[in-house]
PDB file of C-alpha atoms and ligand atoms in Angstrom:
ATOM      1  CA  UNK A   1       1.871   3.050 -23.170  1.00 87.00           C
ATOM      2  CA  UNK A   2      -0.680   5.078 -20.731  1.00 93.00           C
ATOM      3  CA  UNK A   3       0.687   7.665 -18.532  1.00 95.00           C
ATOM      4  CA  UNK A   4       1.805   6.365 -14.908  1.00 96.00           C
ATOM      5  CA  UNK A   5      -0.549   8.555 -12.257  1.00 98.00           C
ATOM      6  CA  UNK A   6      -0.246   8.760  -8.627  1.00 98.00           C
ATOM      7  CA  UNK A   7      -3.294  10.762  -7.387  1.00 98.00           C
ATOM      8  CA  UNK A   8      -4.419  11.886  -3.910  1.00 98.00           C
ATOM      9  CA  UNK A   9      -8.237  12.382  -2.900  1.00 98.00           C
ATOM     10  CA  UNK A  10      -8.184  14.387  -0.044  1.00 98.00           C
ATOM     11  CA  UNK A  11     -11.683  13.881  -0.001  1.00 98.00           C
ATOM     12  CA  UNK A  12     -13.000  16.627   3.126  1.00 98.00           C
ATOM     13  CA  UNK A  13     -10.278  17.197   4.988  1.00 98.00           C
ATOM     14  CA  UNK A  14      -8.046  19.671   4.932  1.00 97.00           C
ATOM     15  CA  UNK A  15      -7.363  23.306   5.772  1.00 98.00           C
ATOM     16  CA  UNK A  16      -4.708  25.644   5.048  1.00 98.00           C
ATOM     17  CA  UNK A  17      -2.185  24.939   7.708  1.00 98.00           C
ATOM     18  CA  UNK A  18      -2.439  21.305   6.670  1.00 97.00           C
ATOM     19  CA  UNK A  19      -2.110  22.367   3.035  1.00 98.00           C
ATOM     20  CA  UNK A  20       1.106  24.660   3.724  1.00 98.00           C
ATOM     21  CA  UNK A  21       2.791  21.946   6.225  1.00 98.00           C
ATOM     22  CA  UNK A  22       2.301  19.165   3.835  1.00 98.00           C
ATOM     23  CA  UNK A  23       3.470  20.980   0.577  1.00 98.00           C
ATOM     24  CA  UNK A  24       7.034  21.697   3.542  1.00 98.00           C
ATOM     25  CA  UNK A  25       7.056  18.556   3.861  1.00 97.00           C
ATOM     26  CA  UNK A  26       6.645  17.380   0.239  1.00 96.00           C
ATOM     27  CA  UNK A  27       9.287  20.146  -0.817  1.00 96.00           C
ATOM     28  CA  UNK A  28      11.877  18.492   1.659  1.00 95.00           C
ATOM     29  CA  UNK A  29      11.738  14.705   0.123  1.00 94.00           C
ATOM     30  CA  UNK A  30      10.577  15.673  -3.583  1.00 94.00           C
ATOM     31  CA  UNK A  31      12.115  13.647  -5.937  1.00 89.00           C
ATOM     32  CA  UNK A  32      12.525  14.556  -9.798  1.00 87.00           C
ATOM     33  CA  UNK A  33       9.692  12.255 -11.556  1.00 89.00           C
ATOM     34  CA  UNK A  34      10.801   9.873 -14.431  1.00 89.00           C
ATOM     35  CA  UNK A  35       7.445   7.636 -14.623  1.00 90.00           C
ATOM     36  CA  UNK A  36       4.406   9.650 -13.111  1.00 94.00           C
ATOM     37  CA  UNK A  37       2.018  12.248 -13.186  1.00 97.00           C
ATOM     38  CA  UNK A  38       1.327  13.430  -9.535  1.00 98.00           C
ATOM     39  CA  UNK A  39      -1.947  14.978  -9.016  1.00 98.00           C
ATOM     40  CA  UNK A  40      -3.994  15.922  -5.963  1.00 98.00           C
ATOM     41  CA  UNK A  41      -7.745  16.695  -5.251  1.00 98.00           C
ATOM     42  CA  UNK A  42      -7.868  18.864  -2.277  1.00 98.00           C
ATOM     43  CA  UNK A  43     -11.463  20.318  -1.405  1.00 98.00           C
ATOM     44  CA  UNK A  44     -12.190  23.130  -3.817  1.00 98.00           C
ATOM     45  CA  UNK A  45     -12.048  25.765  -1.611  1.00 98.00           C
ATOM     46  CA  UNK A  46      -7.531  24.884  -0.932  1.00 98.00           C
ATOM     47  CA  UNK A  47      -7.223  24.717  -4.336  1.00 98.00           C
ATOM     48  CA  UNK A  48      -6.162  28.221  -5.135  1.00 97.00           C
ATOM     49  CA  UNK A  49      -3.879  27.795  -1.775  1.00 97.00           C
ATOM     50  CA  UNK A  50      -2.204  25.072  -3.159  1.00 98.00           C
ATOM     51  CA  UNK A  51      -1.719  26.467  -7.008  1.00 98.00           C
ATOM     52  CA  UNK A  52       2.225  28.038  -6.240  1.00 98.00           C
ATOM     53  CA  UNK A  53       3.307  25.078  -4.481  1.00 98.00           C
ATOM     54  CA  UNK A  54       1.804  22.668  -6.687  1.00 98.00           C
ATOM     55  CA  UNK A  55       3.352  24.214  -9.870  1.00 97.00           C
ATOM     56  CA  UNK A  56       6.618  24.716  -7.683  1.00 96.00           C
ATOM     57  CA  UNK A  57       6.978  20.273  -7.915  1.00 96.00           C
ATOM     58  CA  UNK A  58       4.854  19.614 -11.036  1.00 96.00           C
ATOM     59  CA  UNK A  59       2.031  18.115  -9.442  1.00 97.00           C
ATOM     60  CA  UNK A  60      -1.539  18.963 -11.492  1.00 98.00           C
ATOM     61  CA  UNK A  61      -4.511  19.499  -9.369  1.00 98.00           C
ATOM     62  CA  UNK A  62      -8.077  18.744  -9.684  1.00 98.00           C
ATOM     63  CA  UNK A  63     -11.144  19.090  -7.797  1.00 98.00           C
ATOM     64  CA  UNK A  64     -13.747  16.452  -6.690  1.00 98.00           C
ATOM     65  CA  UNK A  65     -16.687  16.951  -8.642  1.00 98.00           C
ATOM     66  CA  UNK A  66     -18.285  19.124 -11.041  1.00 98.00           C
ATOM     67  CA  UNK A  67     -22.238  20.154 -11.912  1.00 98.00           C
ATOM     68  CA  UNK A  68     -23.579  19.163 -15.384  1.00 97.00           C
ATOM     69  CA  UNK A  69     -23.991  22.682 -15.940  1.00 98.00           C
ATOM     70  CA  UNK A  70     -21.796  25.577 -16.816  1.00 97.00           C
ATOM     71  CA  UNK A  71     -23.717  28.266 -14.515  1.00 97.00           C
ATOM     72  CA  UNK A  72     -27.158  28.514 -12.938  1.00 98.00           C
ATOM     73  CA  UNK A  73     -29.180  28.280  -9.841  1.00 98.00           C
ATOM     74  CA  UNK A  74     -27.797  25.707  -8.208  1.00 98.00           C
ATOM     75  CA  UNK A  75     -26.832  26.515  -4.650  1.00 97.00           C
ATOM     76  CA  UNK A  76     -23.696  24.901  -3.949  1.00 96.00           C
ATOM     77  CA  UNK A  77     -22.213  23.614  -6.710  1.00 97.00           C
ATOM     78  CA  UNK A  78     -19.163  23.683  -8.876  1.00 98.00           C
ATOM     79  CA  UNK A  79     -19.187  24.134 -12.358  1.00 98.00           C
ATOM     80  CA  UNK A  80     -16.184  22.442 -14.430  1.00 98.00           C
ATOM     81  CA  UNK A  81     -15.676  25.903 -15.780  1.00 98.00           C
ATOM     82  CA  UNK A  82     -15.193  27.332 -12.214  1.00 98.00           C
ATOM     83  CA  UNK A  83     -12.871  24.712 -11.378  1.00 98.00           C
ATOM     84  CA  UNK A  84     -10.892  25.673 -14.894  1.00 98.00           C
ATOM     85  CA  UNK A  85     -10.902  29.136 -13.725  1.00 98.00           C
ATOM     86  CA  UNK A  86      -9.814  28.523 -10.532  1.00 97.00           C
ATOM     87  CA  UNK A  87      -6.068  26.232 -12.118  1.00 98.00           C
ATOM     88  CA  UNK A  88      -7.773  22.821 -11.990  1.00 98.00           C
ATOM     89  CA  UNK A  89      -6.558  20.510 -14.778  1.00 98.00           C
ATOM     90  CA  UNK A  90      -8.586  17.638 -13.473  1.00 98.00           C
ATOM     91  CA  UNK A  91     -11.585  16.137 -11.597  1.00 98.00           C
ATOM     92  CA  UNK A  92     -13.074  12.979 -10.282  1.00 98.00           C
ATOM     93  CA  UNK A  93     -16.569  12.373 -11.064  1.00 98.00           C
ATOM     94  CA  UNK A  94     -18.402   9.554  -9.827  1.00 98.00           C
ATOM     95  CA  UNK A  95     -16.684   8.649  -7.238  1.00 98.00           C
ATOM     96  CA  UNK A  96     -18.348   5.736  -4.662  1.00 96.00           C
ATOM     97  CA  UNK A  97     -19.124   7.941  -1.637  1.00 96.00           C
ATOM     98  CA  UNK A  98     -20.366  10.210  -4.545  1.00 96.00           C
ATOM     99  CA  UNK A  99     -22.516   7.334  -5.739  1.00 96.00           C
ATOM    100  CA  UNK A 100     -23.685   6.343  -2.591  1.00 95.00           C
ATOM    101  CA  UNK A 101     -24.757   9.514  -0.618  1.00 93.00           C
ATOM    102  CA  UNK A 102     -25.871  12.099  -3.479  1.00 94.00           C
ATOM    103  CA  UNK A 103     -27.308   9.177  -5.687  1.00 96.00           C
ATOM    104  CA  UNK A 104     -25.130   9.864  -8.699  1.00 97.00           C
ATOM    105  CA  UNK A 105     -26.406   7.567 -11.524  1.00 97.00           C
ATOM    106  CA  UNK A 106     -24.781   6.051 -13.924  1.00 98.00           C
ATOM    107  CA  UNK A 107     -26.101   8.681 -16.382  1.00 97.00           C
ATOM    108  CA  UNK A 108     -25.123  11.297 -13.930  1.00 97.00           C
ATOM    109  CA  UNK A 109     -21.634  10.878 -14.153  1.00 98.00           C
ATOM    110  CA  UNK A 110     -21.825  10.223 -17.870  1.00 98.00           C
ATOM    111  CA  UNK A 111     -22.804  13.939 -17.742  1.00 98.00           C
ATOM    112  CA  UNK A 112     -20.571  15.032 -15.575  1.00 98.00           C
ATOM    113  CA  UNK A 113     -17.429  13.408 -17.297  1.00 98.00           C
ATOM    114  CA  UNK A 114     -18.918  15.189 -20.722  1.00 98.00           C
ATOM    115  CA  UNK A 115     -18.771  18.333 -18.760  1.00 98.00           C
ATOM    116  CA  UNK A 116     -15.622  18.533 -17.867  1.00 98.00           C
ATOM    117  CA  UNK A 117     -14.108  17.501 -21.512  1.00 98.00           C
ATOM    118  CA  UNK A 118     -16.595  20.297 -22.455  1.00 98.00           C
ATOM    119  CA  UNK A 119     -14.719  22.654 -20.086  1.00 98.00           C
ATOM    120  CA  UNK A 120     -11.308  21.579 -20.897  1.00 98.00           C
ATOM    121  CA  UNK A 121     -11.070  19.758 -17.531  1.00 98.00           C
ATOM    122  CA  UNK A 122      -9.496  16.054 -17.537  1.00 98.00           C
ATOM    123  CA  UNK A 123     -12.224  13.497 -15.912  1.00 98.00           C
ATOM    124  CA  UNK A 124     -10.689  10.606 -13.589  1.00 98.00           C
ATOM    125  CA  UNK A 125     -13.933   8.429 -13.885  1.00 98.00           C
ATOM    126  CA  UNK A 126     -14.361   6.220 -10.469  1.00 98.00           C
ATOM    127  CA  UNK A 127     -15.991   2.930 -11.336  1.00 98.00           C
ATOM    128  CA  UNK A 128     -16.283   0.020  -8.796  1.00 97.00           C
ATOM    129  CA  UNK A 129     -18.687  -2.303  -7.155  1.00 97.00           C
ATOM    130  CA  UNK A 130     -19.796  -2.959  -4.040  1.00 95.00           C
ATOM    131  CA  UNK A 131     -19.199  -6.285  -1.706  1.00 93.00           C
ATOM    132  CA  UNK A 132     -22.944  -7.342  -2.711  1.00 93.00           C
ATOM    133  CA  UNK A 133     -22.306  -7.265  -5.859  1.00 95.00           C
ATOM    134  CA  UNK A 134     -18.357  -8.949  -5.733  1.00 93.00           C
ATOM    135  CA  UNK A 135     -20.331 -11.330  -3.757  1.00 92.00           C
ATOM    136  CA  UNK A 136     -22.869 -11.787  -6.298  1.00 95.00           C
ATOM    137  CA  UNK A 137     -20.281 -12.883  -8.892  1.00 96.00           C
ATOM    138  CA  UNK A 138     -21.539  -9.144 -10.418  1.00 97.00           C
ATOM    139  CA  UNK A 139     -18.776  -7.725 -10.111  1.00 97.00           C
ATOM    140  CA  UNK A 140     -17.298  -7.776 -13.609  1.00 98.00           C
ATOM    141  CA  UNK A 141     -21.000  -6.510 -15.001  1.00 98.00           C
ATOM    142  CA  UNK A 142     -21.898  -4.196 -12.690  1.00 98.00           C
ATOM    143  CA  UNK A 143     -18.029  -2.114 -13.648  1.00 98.00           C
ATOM    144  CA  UNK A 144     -19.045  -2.695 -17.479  1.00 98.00           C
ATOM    145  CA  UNK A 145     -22.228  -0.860 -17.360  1.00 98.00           C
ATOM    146  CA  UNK A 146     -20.674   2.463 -15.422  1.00 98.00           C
ATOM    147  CA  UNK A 147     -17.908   2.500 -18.203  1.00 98.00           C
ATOM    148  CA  UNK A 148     -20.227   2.300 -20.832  1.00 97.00           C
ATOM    149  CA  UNK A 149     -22.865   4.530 -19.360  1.00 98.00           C
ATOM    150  CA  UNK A 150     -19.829   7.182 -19.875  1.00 98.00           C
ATOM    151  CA  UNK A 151     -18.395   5.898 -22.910  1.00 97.00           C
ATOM    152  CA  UNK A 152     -21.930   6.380 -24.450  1.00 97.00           C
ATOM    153  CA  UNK A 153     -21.936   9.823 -23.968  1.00 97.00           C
ATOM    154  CA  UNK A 154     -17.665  11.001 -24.409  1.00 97.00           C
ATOM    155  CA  UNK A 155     -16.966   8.452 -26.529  1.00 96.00           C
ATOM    156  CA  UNK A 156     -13.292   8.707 -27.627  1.00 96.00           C
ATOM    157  CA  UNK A 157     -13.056  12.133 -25.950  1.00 97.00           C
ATOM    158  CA  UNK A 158     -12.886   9.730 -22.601  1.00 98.00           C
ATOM    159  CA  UNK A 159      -8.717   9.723 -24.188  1.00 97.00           C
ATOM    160  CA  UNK A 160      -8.277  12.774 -22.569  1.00 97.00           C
ATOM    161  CA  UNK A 161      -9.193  11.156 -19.026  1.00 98.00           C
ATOM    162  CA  UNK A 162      -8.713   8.153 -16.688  1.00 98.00           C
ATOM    163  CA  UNK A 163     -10.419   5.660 -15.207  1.00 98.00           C
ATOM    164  CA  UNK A 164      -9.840   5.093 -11.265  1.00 98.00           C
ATOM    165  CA  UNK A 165     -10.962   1.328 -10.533  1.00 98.00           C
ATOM    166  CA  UNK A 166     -12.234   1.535  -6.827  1.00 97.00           C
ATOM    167  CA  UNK A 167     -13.993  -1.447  -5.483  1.00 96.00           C
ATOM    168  CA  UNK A 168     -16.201   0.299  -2.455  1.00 94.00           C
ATOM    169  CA  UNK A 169     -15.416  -2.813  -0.364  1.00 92.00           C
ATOM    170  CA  UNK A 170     -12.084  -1.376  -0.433  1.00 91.00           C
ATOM    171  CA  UNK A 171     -12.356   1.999   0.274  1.00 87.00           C
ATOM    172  CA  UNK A 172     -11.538   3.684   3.786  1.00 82.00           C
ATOM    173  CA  UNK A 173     -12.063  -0.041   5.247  1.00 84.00           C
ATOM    174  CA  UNK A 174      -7.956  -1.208   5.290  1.00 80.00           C
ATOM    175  CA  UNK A 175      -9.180  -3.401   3.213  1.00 79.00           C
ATOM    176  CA  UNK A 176      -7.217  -3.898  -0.549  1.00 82.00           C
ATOM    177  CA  UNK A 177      -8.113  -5.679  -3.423  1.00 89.00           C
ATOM    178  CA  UNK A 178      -5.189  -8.479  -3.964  1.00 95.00           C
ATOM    179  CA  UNK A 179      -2.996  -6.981  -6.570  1.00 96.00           C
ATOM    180  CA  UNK A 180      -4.274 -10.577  -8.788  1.00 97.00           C
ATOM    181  CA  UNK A 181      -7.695  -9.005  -8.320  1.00 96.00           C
ATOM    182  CA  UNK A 182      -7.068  -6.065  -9.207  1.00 97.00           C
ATOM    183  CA  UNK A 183      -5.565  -6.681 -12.215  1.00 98.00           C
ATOM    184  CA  UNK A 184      -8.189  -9.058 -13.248  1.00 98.00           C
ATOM    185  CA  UNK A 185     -10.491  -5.907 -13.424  1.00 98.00           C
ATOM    186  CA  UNK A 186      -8.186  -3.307 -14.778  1.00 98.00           C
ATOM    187  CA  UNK A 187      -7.964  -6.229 -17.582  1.00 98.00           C
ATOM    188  CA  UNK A 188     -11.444  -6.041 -17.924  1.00 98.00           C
ATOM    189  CA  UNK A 189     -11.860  -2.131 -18.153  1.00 98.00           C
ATOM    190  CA  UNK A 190      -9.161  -2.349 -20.897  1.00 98.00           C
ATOM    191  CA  UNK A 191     -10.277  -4.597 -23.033  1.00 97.00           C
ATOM    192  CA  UNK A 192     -14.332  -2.515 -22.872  1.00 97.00           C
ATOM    193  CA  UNK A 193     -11.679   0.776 -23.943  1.00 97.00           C
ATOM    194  CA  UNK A 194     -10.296  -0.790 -26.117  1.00 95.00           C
ATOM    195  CA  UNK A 195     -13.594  -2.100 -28.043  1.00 94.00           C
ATOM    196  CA  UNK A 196     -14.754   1.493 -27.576  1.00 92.00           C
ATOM    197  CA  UNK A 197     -13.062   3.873 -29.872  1.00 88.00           C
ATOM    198  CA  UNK A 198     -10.099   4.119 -31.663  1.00 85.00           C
ATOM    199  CA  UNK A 199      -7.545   6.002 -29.193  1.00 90.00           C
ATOM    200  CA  UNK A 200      -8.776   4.749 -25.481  1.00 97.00           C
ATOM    201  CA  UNK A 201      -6.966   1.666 -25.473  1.00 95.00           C
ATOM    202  CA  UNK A 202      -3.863   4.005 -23.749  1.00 96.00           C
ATOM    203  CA  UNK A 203      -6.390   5.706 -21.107  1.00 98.00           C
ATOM    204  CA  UNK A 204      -4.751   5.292 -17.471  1.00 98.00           C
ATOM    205  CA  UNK A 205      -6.585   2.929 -15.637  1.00 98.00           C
ATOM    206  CA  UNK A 206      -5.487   3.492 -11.548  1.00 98.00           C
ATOM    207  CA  UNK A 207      -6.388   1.308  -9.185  1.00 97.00           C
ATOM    208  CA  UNK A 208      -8.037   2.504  -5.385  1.00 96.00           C
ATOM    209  CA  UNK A 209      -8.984   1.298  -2.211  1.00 95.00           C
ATOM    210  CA  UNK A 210      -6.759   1.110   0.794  1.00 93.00           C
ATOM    211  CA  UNK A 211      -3.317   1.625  -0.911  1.00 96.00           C
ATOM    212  CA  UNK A 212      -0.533   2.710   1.008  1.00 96.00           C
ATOM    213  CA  UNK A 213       3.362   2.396   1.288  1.00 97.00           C
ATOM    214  CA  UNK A 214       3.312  -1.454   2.373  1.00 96.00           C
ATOM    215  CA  UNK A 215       0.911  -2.488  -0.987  1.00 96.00           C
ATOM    216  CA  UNK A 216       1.409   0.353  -3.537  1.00 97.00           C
ATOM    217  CA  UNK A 217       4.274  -2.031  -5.024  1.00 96.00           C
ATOM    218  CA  UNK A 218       3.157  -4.996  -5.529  1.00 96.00           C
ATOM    219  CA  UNK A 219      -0.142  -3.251  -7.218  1.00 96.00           C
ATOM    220  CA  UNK A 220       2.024  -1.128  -9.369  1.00 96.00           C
ATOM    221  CA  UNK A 221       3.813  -4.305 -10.764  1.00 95.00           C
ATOM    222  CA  UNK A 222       0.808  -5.636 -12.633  1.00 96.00           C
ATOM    223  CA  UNK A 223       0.542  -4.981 -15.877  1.00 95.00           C
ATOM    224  CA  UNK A 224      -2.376  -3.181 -16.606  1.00 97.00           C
ATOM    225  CA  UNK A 225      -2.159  -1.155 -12.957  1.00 97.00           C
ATOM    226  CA  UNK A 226      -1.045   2.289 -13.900  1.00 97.00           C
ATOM    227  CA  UNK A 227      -0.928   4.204 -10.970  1.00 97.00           C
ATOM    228  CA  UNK A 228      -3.117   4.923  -7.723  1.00 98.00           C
ATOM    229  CA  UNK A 229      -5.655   6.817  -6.286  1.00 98.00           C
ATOM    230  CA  UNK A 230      -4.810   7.628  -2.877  1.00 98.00           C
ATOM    231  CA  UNK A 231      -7.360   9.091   0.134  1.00 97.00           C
ATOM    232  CA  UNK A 232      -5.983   8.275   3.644  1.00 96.00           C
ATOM    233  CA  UNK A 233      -2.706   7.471   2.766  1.00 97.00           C
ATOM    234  CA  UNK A 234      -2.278  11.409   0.431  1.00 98.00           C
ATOM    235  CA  UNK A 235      -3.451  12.964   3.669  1.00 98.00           C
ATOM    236  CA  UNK A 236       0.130  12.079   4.998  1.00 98.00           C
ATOM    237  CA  UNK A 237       2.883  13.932   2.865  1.00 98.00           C
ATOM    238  CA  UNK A 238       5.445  10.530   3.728  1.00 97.00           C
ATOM    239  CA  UNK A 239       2.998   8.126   3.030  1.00 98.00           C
ATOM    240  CA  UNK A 240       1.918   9.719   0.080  1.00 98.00           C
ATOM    241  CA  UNK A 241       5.726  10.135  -1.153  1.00 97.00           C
ATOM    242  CA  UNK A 242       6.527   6.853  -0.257  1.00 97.00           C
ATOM    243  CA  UNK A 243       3.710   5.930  -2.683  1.00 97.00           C
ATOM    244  CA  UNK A 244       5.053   7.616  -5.602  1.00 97.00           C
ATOM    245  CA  UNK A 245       8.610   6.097  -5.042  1.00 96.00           C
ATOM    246  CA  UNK A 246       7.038   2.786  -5.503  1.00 95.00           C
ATOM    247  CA  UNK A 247       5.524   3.780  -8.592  1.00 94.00           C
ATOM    248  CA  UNK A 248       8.845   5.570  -9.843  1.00 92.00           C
ATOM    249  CA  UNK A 249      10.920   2.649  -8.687  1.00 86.00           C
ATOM    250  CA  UNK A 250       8.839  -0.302  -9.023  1.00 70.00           C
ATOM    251  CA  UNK A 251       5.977   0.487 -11.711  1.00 58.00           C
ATOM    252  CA  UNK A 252       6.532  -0.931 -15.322  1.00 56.00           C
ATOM    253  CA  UNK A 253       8.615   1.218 -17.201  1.00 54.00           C
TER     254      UNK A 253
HETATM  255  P1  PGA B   1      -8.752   5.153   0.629  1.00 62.34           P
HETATM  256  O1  PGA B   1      -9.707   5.977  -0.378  1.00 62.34           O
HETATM  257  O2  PGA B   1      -7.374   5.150   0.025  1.00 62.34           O
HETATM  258  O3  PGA B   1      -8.819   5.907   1.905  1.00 62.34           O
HETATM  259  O4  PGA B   1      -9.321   3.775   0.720  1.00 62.34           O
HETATM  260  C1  PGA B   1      -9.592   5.836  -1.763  1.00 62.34           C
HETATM  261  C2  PGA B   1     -10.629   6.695  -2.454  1.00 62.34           C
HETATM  262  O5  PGA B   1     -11.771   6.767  -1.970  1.00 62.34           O
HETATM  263  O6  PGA B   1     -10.347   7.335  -3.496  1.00 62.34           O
END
């Protein structure tokens, strides 16, 4: 059975006043965790603000992105091993707005997930297509070929990670995939683990794009839907709780 996740991407936003009055907030509603993992991705330079509190509720924390390389001249950039260094269990690589601005290829993630394994640092691989594609009955191909582009290079080592399955047309826009949707593509990215190696066929597969209190739910209910990656809605210490209730009350066991 994969691990239940309910992750926040703070994405850039943030500061430490935020940080302190949301971890308050978090502290007042907590509730003891029988089903998820809780993680969060603040901006690197919060994370070793939000290391006490973190640990204080058992939420694991990650950072955004990582470099290819372990050290080096490369003027503003995080190495995995930095991130290690600095408490980070996990990070996102290749996520859309990653994709889409710094033209992260398909190989370029596949070297930036291998990094992180490298470093001892948990990769939450963002796959997803755009509205062109969805459009373009692509959809289905165009999430195939990310997943393998990375599963060439980790292989089974990818059982140490997760896969976040963000269609872009549902990111930031209010926008959510239908929880049928969804599902129909978390099926998909399953069944190309499964064929992969021996040991990936239990990999988390969460699901984002626009999920807040009102649709977390009915996502979480589907079968192969095992958590959430959160951006607006983590910014908001209720929102975000309210998120992980749903998955604590209402995910599969
Ligand atoms: P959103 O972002 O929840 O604001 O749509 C999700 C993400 O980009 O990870």
């Amino acid at each position: 059975m994969p691990q239940r996740i309910v992750a926040g991407n703070w994405k850039m936003n943030g500061s430490r006043a935020l940080l302190a009055a949301y971890f308050a907030a978090m502290e007042q509603a907590w509730m003891p965790l029988r089903r998820c993992e809780v993680l969060l991705f603040p901006p690197a330079l919060l994370l070793s603000e939000a290391l006490e509190p973190a640990a204080a509720l058992g939420i694991g924390l990650g950072v955004q992105t990582v470099h290819p390389e372990a050290s080096g001249a490369y003027t503003g950039e995080l190495a995995a091993e930095m991130a290690v260094d600095a408490g980070a269990q996990w990070t996102l690589v290749g996520h859309s707005e990653r994709r889409a601005a710094c033209g992260e290829s398909n190989e370029d993630v596949a070297v930036r997930a291998a990094a992180a394994l490298r470093a001892g640092l948990k990769p939450m691989v963002c796959v997803g297509e755009v509205l062109t594609d969805r459009r373009a009955g692509r959809a289905e191909d165009v999430v195939r070929e990310q997943l393998e582009a990375v599963l060439a290079t980790v292989g089974e080592d990818l059982s140490a990670g997760a896969i976040a399955y963000e269609p872009v047309w549902a990111i930031g826009t209010g926008e959510t995939a239908s929880p049928e949707v969804a599902q129909a593509m978390h099926a998909v990215i399953r069944d190309v683990l499964r064929g992969a190696a021996n040991g990936l066929a239990d990999v988390p597969i969460v699901y984002g794009g626009s999920v807040k209190p009102d649709n977390a739910a009915a996502l979480f209910a589907e079968t192969d839907i095992d958590g959430a990656l959160v951006g607006g809605a983590s910014l908001d210490a209720a929102a975000f709780l309210a998120i992980i209730a749903a998955m604590e009350t209402h995910g599969n066991p």
